[in-house]
Amino acid sequence: MDEVSIHYLLTLAELALAPLTAALLLKVRAPYGRHYEAGWGPNVPSWIGWVLMECPATLLFAWVYFLGDFWRNRAPFLLFCIWQLHYVNRTFVFPLRLRSPDKPMPLAVLLSGVAFNCLNAYINGRHISHLHQYAEDWVFAPQVWVGLTIFFVGLSMNLKADNMLFHLRKGGETGYKIPRGWLFEYISCPNYFGEIIEWTGWAVASWSLPGLAFAVYSAGNLGCRALSHDQWYRATFSKYPSRRKALVPFLL
Ligand code: NDP
């Protein structure tokens, strides 16, 4: 089988993983952060877990990208830069900002994240720099500007929401509080909403099946986790705002 066929099958596999992961997460809460439970085998401190889990999305993606024949072209390089803008933060900055960095993360969660990120880095990195040749003027195409706008709206929402969550804990606090203000008045998880918007923007800008697979996977994964967070908030805080939705303002 040639690489194009293998790459296509792997992309379809990621698309198929989206509903499978969502179905699983509706039954079992991914056991990290507030949903951590003992009994999932050995653990690592969560800051180390985040760095190792996200490394393939940054480093493997870069390696695959620079192996491609078209890495010097403008359009793939633009896509590469915005991908790395997100993932350098997620891999090397976000874990160092955690307020409870030593909280346990099961090795099983770390390894499943590594496996997904390897698959995702390969299908997306290889598509943009080698398997698809974007025209030199692709950077002026309407999809790119619409996609970039969506991406940056999502990125700013994700960063702002993560930042607000970090600031809920003062000093050595480790517990949870009801987030207030901004999009938190409408939804429990604006960081997840922003991330889904981001990858939708990347899918539009890259106009690719691997980009679509990642956006769909993020929606399934983070959508279900948002529902779990929302249920957890309601079970934990009797005064949790009743009209707040989980993920999408006024809808879900
Ligand atoms: P959470 O919202 O569960 O937590 C983010 C951080 O804020 C954690 O350090 C958490 O602490 C803290 N926090 C959250 N809520 C509160 C609260 N009410 N009071 C005090 N502290 C709080 O996000 P995740 O950890 O699941 O994800 C982190 C980032 O990674 C997000 O931006 C998400 O979008 C992204 N992500 C993307 C995925 C994808 O498929 N593309 C998959 C998973 C995550 P603690 O750790 O102690 O709970």
Coordinates of N, CA and C and ligand atoms in Angstrom, one line a residue, residues 32-35 46 50 53-54 86-87 90 94 97-100 103 116 158-159 161-162 165-166 168-169 174-179 188-189 191-196 199 214 217-219 221-222 225 229 232-233 237, ligand 1:
Y32 N -8.8 12.6 34.8 CA -7.8 13.6 35.2 C -8.4 14.9 35.6
G33 N -7.7 15.8 36.3 CA -8.2 17.0 36.8 C -9.3 16.7 37.8
R34 N -10.5 17.4 37.8 CA -11.5 17.2 38.8 C -12.1 15.8 38.7
H35 N -12.0 15.1 37.6 CA -12.6 13.7 37.5 C -11.5 12.6 37.8
S46 N 0.7 15.9 37.1 CA 0.0 16.3 35.9 C 0.8 17.2 35.0
W50 N 1.1 16.6 31.1 CA 0.8 17.5 30.0 C 1.9 17.7 29.0
M53 N 2.4 14.4 27.0 CA 1.3 14.1 26.2 C 1.2 15.0 25.0
E54 N 1.6 16.3 25.1 CA 1.5 17.2 24.0 C 2.7 17.3 23.2
H86 N -0.5 27.6 18.9 CA -1.3 26.9 19.9 C -0.5 25.9 20.7
Y87 N 0.2 25.0 20.0 CA 0.8 23.9 20.7 C 2.0 24.2 21.5
R90 N 0.5 25.1 24.7 CA -0.2 23.9 25.4 C 0.9 23.0 25.9
F94 N 1.5 26.1 29.2 CA 0.3 25.7 30.1 C 0.7 24.8 31.2
R97 N 2.0 26.6 34.2 CA 1.1 27.5 34.9 C 0.1 26.8 35.8
L98 N 0.0 25.5 35.7 CA -1.0 24.7 36.5 C -0.8 25.1 38.0
R99 N -2.0 25.4 38.7 CA -1.9 25.7 40.1 C -1.8 24.5 41.0
S100 N -2.1 23.3 40.5 CA -1.8 22.1 41.2 C -1.0 21.1 40.4
K103 N -0.8 17.2 41.0 CA -2.0 16.4 41.0 C -1.7 15.2 40.1
F116 N -3.0 9.5 20.4 CA -3.8 10.4 19.6 C -3.0 11.5 18.9
N158 N -9.9 30.5 24.1 CA -9.3 29.4 24.9 C -8.3 29.9 25.9
L159 N -7.4 30.9 25.4 CA -6.4 31.4 26.3 C -7.0 32.2 27.4
A161 N -10.0 32.0 28.7 CA -10.7 31.1 29.7 C -9.8 30.3 30.6
D162 N -8.7 29.7 29.9 CA -7.7 29.0 30.8 C -7.1 29.9 31.8
L165 N -9.5 30.6 34.6 CA -9.5 29.4 35.5 C -8.3 29.3 36.4
F166 N -7.1 29.6 35.9 CA -5.9 29.6 36.7 C -6.0 30.6 37.9
L168 N -8.5 31.5 39.5 CA -9.5 31.3 40.6 C -8.8 30.8 41.8
R169 N -7.6 30.2 41.7 CA -6.9 29.7 42.9 C -5.9 30.7 43.3
T174 N -6.1 24.5 46.3 CA -6.1 23.4 45.3 C -7.6 23.1 45.0
G175 N -8.6 23.7 45.7 CA -10.0 23.4 45.5 C -10.6 24.1 44.2
Y176 N -11.9 23.9 44.1 CA -12.6 24.5 42.9 C -13.5 25.6 43.3
K177 N -13.7 26.6 42.5 CA -14.7 27.7 42.7 C -15.6 27.8 41.5
I178 N -16.7 28.5 41.7 CA -17.6 28.8 40.6 C -16.9 29.9 39.7
P179 N -16.6 29.7 38.5 CA -16.1 30.8 37.7 C -17.1 31.8 37.4
S188 N -20.3 26.7 31.0 CA -19.3 26.2 32.0 C -17.9 26.1 31.5
C189 N -17.8 25.8 30.2 CA -16.4 25.5 29.7 C -16.1 26.4 28.4
N191 N -13.2 27.5 27.7 CA -11.9 27.0 27.2 C -12.1 25.9 26.1
Y192 N -13.1 25.0 26.4 CA -13.3 23.9 25.4 C -14.0 24.5 24.2
F193 N -15.0 25.4 24.4 CA -15.7 26.0 23.3 C -14.7 26.7 22.4
G194 N -13.8 27.5 23.0 CA -12.8 28.2 22.2 C -11.9 27.2 21.4
E195 N -11.5 26.1 22.1 CA -10.6 25.1 21.4 C -11.3 24.5 20.2
I196 N -12.6 24.2 20.3 CA -13.3 23.6 19.2 C -13.4 24.6 18.1
W199 N -10.0 24.8 16.1 CA -9.6 23.7 15.2 C -10.6 23.7 14.0
F214 N -9.7 16.4 12.8 CA -9.2 16.9 14.1 C -10.3 17.8 14.7
Y217 N -13.0 15.5 16.0 CA -12.6 14.8 17.2 C -12.6 15.7 18.4
S218 N -12.1 16.9 18.2 CA -12.1 17.9 19.4 C -13.5 18.2 19.8
A219 N -14.4 18.3 18.9 CA -15.8 18.6 19.3 C -16.4 17.4 20.1
N221 N -14.7 15.0 21.8 CA -14.0 14.8 23.0 C -14.3 15.9 24.0
L222 N -14.1 17.2 23.6 CA -14.3 18.3 24.5 C -15.8 18.5 24.8
R225 N -16.6 16.1 27.6 CA -16.0 16.5 28.8 C -16.7 17.8 29.4
H229 N -18.2 18.2 33.1 CA -17.8 19.3 34.0 C -19.1 20.0 34.5
W232 N -20.8 18.0 37.0 CA -20.0 18.0 38.3 C -20.2 19.3 39.0
Y233 N -20.2 20.5 38.3 CA -20.4 21.8 38.9 C -21.8 21.8 39.7
F237 N -21.8 22.4 43.6 CA -22.2 23.7 44.1 C -23.7 23.8 44.0
Ligands
NDP1 P1 -10.1 22.2 32.8 O1 -11.1 23.3 32.4 O2 -10.7 21.0 33.4 O3 -8.9 22.7 33.7 C1 -8.0 23.8 33.2 C2 -7.2 24.2 34.5 O4 -8.0 25.1 35.3 C3 -6.8 23.1 35.4 O5 -5.5 23.5 35.9 C4 -7.9 23.1 36.4 O6 -7.4 22.5 37.7 C5 -8.2 24.5 36.6 N1 -9.6 24.7 36.9 C6 -10.7 24.4 36.1 N2 -11.8 24.7 36.7 C7 -11.6 25.2 37.8 C8 -12.4 25.8 38.9 N3 -13.7 25.8 38.8 N4 -11.7 26.3 40.0 C9 -10.4 26.2 40.1 N5 -9.6 25.8 39.1 C10 -10.1 25.3 38.0 O7 -9.4 21.8 31.4 P2 -8.5 20.5 31.0 O8 -7.5 20.3 32.0 O9 -9.4 19.4 30.6 O10 -7.9 21.0 29.6 C11 -6.9 22.0 29.6 C12 -6.7 22.6 28.2 O11 -6.4 21.6 27.3 C13 -8.0 23.3 27.7 O12 -7.7 24.6 27.1 C14 -8.6 22.4 26.7 O13 -9.3 23.0 25.7 C15 -7.3 21.6 26.2 N6 -7.6 20.3 25.7 C16 -7.8 20.0 24.4 C17 -8.2 18.8 24.0 C18 -8.5 18.5 22.5 O14 -9.1 17.4 22.2 N7 -8.1 19.4 21.5 C19 -8.3 17.6 24.9 C20 -8.2 18.0 26.3 C21 -7.8 19.3 26.7 P3 -7.4 20.9 37.9 O15 -6.3 20.4 37.0 O16 -7.0 20.8 39.4 O17 -8.7 20.4 37.7

